[in-house]
Structures are given as C-alpha cells and as structure tokens.
mmCIF file of C-alpha atoms and ligand atoms in Angstrom:
data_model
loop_
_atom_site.group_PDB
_atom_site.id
_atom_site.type_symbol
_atom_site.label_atom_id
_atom_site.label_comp_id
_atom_site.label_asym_id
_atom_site.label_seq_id
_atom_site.Cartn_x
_atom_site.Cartn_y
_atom_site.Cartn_z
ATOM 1 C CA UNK A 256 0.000 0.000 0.000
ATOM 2 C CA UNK A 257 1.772 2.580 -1.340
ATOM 3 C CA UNK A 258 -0.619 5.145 -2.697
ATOM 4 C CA UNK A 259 -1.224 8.126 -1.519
ATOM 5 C CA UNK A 260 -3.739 11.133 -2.559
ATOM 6 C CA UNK A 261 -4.100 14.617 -2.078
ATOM 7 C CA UNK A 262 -7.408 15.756 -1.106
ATOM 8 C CA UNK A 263 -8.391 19.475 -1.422
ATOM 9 C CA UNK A 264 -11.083 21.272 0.709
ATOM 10 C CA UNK A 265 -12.761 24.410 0.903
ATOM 11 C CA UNK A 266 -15.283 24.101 4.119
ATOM 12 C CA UNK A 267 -17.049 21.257 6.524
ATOM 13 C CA UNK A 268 -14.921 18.346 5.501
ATOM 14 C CA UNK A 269 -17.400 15.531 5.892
ATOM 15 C CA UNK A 270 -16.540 13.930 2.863
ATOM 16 C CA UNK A 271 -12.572 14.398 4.164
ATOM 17 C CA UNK A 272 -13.483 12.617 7.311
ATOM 18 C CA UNK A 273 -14.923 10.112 5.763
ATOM 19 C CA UNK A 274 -11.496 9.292 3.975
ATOM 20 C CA UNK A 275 -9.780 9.956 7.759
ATOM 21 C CA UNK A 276 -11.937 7.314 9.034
ATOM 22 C CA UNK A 277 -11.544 4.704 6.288
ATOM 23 C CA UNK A 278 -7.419 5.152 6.793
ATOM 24 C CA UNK A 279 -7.796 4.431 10.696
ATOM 25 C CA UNK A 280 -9.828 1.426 9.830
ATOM 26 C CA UNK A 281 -7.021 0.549 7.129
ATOM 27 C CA UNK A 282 -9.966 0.420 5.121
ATOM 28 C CA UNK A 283 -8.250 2.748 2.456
ATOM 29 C CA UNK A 284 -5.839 1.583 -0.684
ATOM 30 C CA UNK A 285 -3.293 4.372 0.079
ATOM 31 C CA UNK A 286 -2.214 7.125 2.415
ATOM 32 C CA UNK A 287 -4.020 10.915 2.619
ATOM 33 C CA UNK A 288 -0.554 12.623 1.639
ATOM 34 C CA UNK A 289 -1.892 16.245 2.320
ATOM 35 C CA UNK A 290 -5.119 17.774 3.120
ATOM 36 C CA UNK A 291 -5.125 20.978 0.922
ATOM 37 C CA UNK A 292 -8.072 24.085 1.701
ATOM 38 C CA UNK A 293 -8.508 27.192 -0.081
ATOM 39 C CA UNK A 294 -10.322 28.672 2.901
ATOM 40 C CA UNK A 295 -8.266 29.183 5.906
ATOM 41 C CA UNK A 296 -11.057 28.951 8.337
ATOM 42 C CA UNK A 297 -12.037 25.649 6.566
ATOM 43 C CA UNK A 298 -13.546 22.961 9.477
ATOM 44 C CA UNK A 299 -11.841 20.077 7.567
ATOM 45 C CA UNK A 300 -8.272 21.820 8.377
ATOM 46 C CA UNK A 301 -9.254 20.744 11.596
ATOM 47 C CA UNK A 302 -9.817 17.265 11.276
ATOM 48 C CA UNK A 303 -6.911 17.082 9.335
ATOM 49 C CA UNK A 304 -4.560 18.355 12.183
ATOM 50 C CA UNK A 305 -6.721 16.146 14.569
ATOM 51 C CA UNK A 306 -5.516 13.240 12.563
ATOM 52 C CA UNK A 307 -2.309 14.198 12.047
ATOM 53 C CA UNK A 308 -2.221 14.985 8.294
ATOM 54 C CA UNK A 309 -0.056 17.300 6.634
ATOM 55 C CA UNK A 310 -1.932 20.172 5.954
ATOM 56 C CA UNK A 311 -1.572 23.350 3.394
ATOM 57 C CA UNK A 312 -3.787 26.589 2.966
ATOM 58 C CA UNK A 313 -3.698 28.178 -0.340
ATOM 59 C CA UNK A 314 -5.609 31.587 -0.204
ATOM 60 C CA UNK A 315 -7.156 32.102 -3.411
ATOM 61 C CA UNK A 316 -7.730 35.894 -2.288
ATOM 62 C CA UNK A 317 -3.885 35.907 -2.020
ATOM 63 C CA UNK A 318 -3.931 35.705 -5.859
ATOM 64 C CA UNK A 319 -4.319 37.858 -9.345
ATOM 65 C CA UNK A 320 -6.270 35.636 -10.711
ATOM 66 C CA UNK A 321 -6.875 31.812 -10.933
ATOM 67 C CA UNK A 322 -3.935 30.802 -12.842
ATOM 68 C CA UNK A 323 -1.320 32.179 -10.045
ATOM 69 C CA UNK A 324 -3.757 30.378 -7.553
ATOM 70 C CA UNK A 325 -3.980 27.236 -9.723
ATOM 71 C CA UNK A 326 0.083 27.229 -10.176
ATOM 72 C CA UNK A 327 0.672 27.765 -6.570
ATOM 73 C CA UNK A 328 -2.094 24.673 -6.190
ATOM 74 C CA UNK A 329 -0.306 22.439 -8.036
ATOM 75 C CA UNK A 330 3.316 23.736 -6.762
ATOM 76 C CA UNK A 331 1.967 22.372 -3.214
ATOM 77 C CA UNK A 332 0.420 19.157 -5.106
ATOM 78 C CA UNK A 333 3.128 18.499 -6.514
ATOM 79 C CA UNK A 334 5.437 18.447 -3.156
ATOM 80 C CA UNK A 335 3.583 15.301 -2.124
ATOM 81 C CA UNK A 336 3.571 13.524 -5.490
ATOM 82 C CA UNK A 337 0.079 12.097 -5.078
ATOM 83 C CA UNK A 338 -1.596 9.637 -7.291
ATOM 84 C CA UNK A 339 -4.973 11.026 -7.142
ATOM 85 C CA UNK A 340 -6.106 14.436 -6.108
ATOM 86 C CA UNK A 341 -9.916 14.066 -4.446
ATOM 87 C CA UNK A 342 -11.971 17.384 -4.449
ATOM 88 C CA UNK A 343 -14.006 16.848 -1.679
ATOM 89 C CA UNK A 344 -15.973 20.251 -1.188
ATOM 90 C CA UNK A 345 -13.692 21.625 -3.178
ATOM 91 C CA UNK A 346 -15.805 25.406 -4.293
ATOM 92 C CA UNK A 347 -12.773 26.461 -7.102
ATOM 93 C CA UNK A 348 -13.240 26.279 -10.538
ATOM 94 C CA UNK A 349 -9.971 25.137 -11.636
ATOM 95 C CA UNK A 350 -8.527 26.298 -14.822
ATOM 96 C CA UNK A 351 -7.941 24.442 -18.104
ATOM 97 C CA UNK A 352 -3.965 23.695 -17.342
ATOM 98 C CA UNK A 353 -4.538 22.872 -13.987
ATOM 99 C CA UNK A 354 -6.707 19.921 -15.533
ATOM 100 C CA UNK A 355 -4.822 19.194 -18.436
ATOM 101 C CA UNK A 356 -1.866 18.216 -16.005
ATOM 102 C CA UNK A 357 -3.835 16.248 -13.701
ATOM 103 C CA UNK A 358 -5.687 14.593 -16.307
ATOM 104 C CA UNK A 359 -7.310 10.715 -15.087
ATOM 105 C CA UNK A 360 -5.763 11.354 -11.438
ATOM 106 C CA UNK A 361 -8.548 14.046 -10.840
ATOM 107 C CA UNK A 362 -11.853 13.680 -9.422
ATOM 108 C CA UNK A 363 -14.866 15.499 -7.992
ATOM 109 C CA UNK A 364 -18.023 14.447 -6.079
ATOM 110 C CA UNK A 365 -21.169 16.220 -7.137
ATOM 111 C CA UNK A 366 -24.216 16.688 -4.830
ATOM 112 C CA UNK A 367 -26.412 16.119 -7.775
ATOM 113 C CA UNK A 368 -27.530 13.142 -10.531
ATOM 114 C CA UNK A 369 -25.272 14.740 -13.079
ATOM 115 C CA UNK A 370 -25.645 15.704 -15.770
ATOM 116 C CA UNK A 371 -28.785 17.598 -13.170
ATOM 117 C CA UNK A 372 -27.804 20.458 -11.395
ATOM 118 C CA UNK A 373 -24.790 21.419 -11.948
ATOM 119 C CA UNK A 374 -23.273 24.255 -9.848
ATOM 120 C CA UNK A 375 -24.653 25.075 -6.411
ATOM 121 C CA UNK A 376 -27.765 24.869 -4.150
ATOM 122 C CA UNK A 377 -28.355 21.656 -6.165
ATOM 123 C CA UNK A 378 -30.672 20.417 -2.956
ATOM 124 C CA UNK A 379 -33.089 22.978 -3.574
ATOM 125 C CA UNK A 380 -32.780 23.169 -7.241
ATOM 126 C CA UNK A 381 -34.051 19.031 -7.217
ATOM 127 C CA UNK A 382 -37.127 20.190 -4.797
ATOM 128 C CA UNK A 383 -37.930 22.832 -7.035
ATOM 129 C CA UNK A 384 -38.014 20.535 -10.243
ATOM 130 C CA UNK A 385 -39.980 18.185 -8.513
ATOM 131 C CA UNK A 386 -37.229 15.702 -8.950
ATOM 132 C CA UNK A 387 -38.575 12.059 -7.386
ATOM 133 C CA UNK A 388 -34.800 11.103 -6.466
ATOM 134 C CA UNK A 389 -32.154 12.960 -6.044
ATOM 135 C CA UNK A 390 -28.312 11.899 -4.846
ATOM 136 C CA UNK A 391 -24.733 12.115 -5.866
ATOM 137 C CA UNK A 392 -22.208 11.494 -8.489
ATOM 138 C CA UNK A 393 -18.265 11.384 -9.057
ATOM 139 C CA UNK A 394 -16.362 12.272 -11.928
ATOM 140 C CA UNK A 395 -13.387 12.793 -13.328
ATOM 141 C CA UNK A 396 -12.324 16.618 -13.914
ATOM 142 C CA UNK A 397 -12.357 17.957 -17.181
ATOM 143 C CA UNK A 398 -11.987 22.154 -17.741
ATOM 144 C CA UNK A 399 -16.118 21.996 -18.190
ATOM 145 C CA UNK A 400 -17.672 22.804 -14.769
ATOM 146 C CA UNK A 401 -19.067 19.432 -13.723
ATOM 147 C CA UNK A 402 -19.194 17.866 -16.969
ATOM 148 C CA UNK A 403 -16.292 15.798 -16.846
ATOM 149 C CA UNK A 404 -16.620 11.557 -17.420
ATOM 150 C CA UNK A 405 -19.259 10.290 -14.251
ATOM 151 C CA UNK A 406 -18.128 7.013 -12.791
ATOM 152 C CA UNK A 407 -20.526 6.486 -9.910
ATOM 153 C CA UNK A 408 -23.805 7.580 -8.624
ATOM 154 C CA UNK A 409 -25.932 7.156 -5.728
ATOM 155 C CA UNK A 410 -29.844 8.071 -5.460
ATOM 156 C CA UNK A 411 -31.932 9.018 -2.377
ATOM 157 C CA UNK A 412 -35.573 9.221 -2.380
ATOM 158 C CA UNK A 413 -37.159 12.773 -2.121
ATOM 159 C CA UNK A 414 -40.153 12.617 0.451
ATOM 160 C CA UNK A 415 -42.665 15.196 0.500
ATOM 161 C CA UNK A 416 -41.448 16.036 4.012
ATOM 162 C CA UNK A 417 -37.763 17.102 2.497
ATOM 163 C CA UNK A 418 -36.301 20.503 2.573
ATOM 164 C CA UNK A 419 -32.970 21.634 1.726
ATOM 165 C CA UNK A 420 -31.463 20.050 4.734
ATOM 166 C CA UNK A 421 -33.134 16.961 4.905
ATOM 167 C CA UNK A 422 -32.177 16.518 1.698
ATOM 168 C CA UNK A 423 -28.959 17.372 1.558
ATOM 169 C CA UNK A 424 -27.894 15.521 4.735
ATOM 170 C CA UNK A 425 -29.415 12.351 3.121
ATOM 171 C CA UNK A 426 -27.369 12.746 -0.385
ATOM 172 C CA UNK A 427 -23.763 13.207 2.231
ATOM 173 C CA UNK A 428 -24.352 9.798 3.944
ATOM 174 C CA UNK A 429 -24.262 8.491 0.502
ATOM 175 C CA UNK A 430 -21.265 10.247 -0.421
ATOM 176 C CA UNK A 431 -19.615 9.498 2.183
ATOM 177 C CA UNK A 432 -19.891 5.484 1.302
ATOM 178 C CA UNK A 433 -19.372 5.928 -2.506
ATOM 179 C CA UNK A 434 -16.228 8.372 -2.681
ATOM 180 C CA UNK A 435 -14.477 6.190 -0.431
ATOM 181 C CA UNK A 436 -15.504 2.995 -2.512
ATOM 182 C CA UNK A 437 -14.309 4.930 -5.585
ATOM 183 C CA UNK A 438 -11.003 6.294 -4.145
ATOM 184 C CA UNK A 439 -10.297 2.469 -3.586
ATOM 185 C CA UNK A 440 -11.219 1.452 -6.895
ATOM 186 C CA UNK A 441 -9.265 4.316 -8.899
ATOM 187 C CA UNK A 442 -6.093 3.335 -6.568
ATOM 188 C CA UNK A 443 -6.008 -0.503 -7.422
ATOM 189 C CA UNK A 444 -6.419 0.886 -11.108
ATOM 190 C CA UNK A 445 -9.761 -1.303 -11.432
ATOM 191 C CA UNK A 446 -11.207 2.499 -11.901
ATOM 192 C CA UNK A 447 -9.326 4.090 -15.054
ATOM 193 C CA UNK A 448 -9.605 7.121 -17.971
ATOM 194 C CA UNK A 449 -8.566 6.588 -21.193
ATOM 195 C CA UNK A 450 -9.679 9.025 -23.804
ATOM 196 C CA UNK A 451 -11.648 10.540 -21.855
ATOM 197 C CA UNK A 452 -13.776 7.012 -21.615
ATOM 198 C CA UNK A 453 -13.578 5.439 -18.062
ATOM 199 C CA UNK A 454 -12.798 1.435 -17.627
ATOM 200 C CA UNK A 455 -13.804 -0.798 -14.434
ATOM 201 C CA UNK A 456 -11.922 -4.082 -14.449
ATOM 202 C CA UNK A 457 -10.595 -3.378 -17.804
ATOM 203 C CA UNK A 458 -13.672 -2.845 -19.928
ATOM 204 C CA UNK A 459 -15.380 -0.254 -20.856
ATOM 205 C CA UNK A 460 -17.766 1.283 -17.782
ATOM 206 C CA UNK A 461 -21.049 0.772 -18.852
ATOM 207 C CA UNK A 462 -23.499 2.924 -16.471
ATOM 208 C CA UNK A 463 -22.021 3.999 -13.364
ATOM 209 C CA UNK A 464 -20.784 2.257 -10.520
ATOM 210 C CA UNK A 465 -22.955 2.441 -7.611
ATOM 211 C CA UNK A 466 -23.185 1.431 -3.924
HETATM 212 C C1 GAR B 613 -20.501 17.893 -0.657
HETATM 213 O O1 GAR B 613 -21.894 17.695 -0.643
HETATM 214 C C2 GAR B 613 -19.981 17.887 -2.081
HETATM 215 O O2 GAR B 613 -20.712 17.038 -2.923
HETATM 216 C C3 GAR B 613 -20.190 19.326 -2.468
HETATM 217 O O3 GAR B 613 -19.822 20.052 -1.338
HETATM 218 C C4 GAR B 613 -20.140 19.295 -0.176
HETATM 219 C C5 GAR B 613 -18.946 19.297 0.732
HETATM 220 O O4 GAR B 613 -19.239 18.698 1.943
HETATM 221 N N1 GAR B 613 -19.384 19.663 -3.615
HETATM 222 C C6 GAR B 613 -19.796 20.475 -4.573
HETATM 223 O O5 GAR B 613 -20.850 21.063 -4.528
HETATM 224 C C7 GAR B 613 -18.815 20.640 -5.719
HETATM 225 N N2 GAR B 613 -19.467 21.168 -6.863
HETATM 226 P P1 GAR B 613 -18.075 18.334 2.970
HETATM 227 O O6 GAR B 613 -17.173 19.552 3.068
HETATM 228 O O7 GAR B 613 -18.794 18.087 4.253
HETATM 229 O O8 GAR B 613 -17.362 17.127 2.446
#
C-alpha cells in the first residue's frame, strides 16, 4: 500500500473525514498525503490536524487571478507527489492547465444526478423541479464545470417532508460510502480514464458504478 492522494477542501470536511476514518480502519488503498483548503477557516483543516495529516492553505484571495492560484495549487500538489487528487468540497473552478496536467488522477463528487444540477444549491434546485430522487455522483475533472466523465452515482428518495437540509444531509451519507468505494477502486487501477472514456476491471464502464 503505497498510494497516496491529495485531497483538497474548501469548508465542513465531511466527505474528508470520511477518507480519515476509512485510513484508521485501514480500510483505504493508500495514504491521505496532504489535506489541501482554499479557505483558511475551513472545518476540515481541523480534522486534518486532529488526525495528524499534513496540511496546506492556499488563499485564493492571495492571488491575481486563478492561474497564479492554480500554479501555486499544483506547486503544493506536486510536493507530495500524489496519485490522485480528491476534491471533496472543493468550491474552485480550476482552470484548463490545472486539468490538463492532472488529467485521469482528478476527481470530484457532485451533490447532484449529473448531468442535473450542476453548480450550487443543487438540494433545492431538485425540490424545485420536482425531482422524485435525487443523490450524488463522481467524476473525473475535465476544464467543463461538472461535466467531466461520471463514474458512480448514488440516489436518495425525495419525500414530500424534504427541505434543503433533509435533503442534503441524506445525499452526504451516501457520499460518504461511494467516494471512499471509488477512491479504492481508482487506486487498485480497477477504476481508469482513457480518452476521456472510463474502464472498471478493464472494460469499458457501462453505467455507473454504484453502492
Ligand atoms: C458535498 O456535498 C460535495 O458534494 C459538495 O460540497 C459538499 C462538501 O461537503 N461539492 C460540490 O458542490 C462541488 N461542486 P463536505 O465539506 O462536508 O465534504
């Protein structure tokens, strides 16, 4: 188990902990080499310290513009030499370089049924559609905001007694299950992008991988 990933932040850190908790339990194919946030007062800095993993701020209001911020990203990145970087509440676009070099070791988790709601508030945008299920998906990054190749979904219900929260705490319990199922799969390589088509155990992925 040599692996390791780098796994960038921007507030709670649920998702991160999730990842924390799965490495305790050696329940995790590799190491968390650094725990990067963009927000200094970012709750999942915390959890990182508590568990004693490296840890890096990178202001993004300490920047021009998103290239410097994306180069200075990647400078730290690239101190740890992960093999995946996991954007876990991660609330930066990043730009088109930035993804060109991390190409297939970059992924995101999406509170939404992409291709649905993309972007943000994607709890309320589901209640206001009327949407029957709602949930979760992870893909890998491309420079087209969410759009990038989905591997995995999960679906929740949506009871006529859901709001915003409800909702929205149901879809992270399933996150929480499927990005760490996913992080595993990408790090024994059964997970895999090639030309911008993903492969699961070598063959094409038909659908998505689920729970
Ligand atoms: C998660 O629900 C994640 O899907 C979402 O931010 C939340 C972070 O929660 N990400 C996006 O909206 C990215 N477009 P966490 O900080 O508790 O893991």
């Amino acid at each position: 188990m040599n692996k390791s990933i780098a796994i960038l932040i921007s507030g709670e850190g649920t998702n991160l902990q999730a990842f924390i908790d799965a490495q305790k339990e050696q329940l995790l194919q590799g190491k968390i080499a650094v725990v990067i946030s963009n927000q200094p007062q970012a709750k999942g800095l915390k959890r990182a310290q508590l568990a004693n993993i490296p840890s890096d701020t990178i202001n993004h209001k300490d920047f021009k513009n998103r290239d410097e911020f994306d180069y200075a990203l990647s400078k730290t990145i690239d101190k740890y030499q992960p093999d995946l970087i996991v954007l876990a509440g991660f609330m930066r676009i990043l730009g088109t370089p930035f993804v060109t070099k991390y190409q297939s070791k970059l992924v995101n988790i999406h509170p939404s049924l992409l291709p649905k709601f993309t972007g943000l508030n994607t709890h309320q945008k589901a209640l206001d559609a009327n949407e029957t299920e709602h949930g979760c998906s992870i893909h890998f990054v491309t420079d087209e905001l969410d759009g990038g190749p989905v591997f995995a979904q999960a679906k929740v219900k949506v009871s006529q007694q859901d709001n915003k929260h409800t909702l929205a705490n149901k879809v992270h319990q399933l996150e929480h299950q499927l990005y760490v199922k996913c992080v595993n799969l990408l790090l024994s390589n059964r997970l895999t992008l090639n030309n911008q088509k993903v492969f699961y155990n070598n063959e094409p992925l038909i659908g998505t991988i689920g729970l």
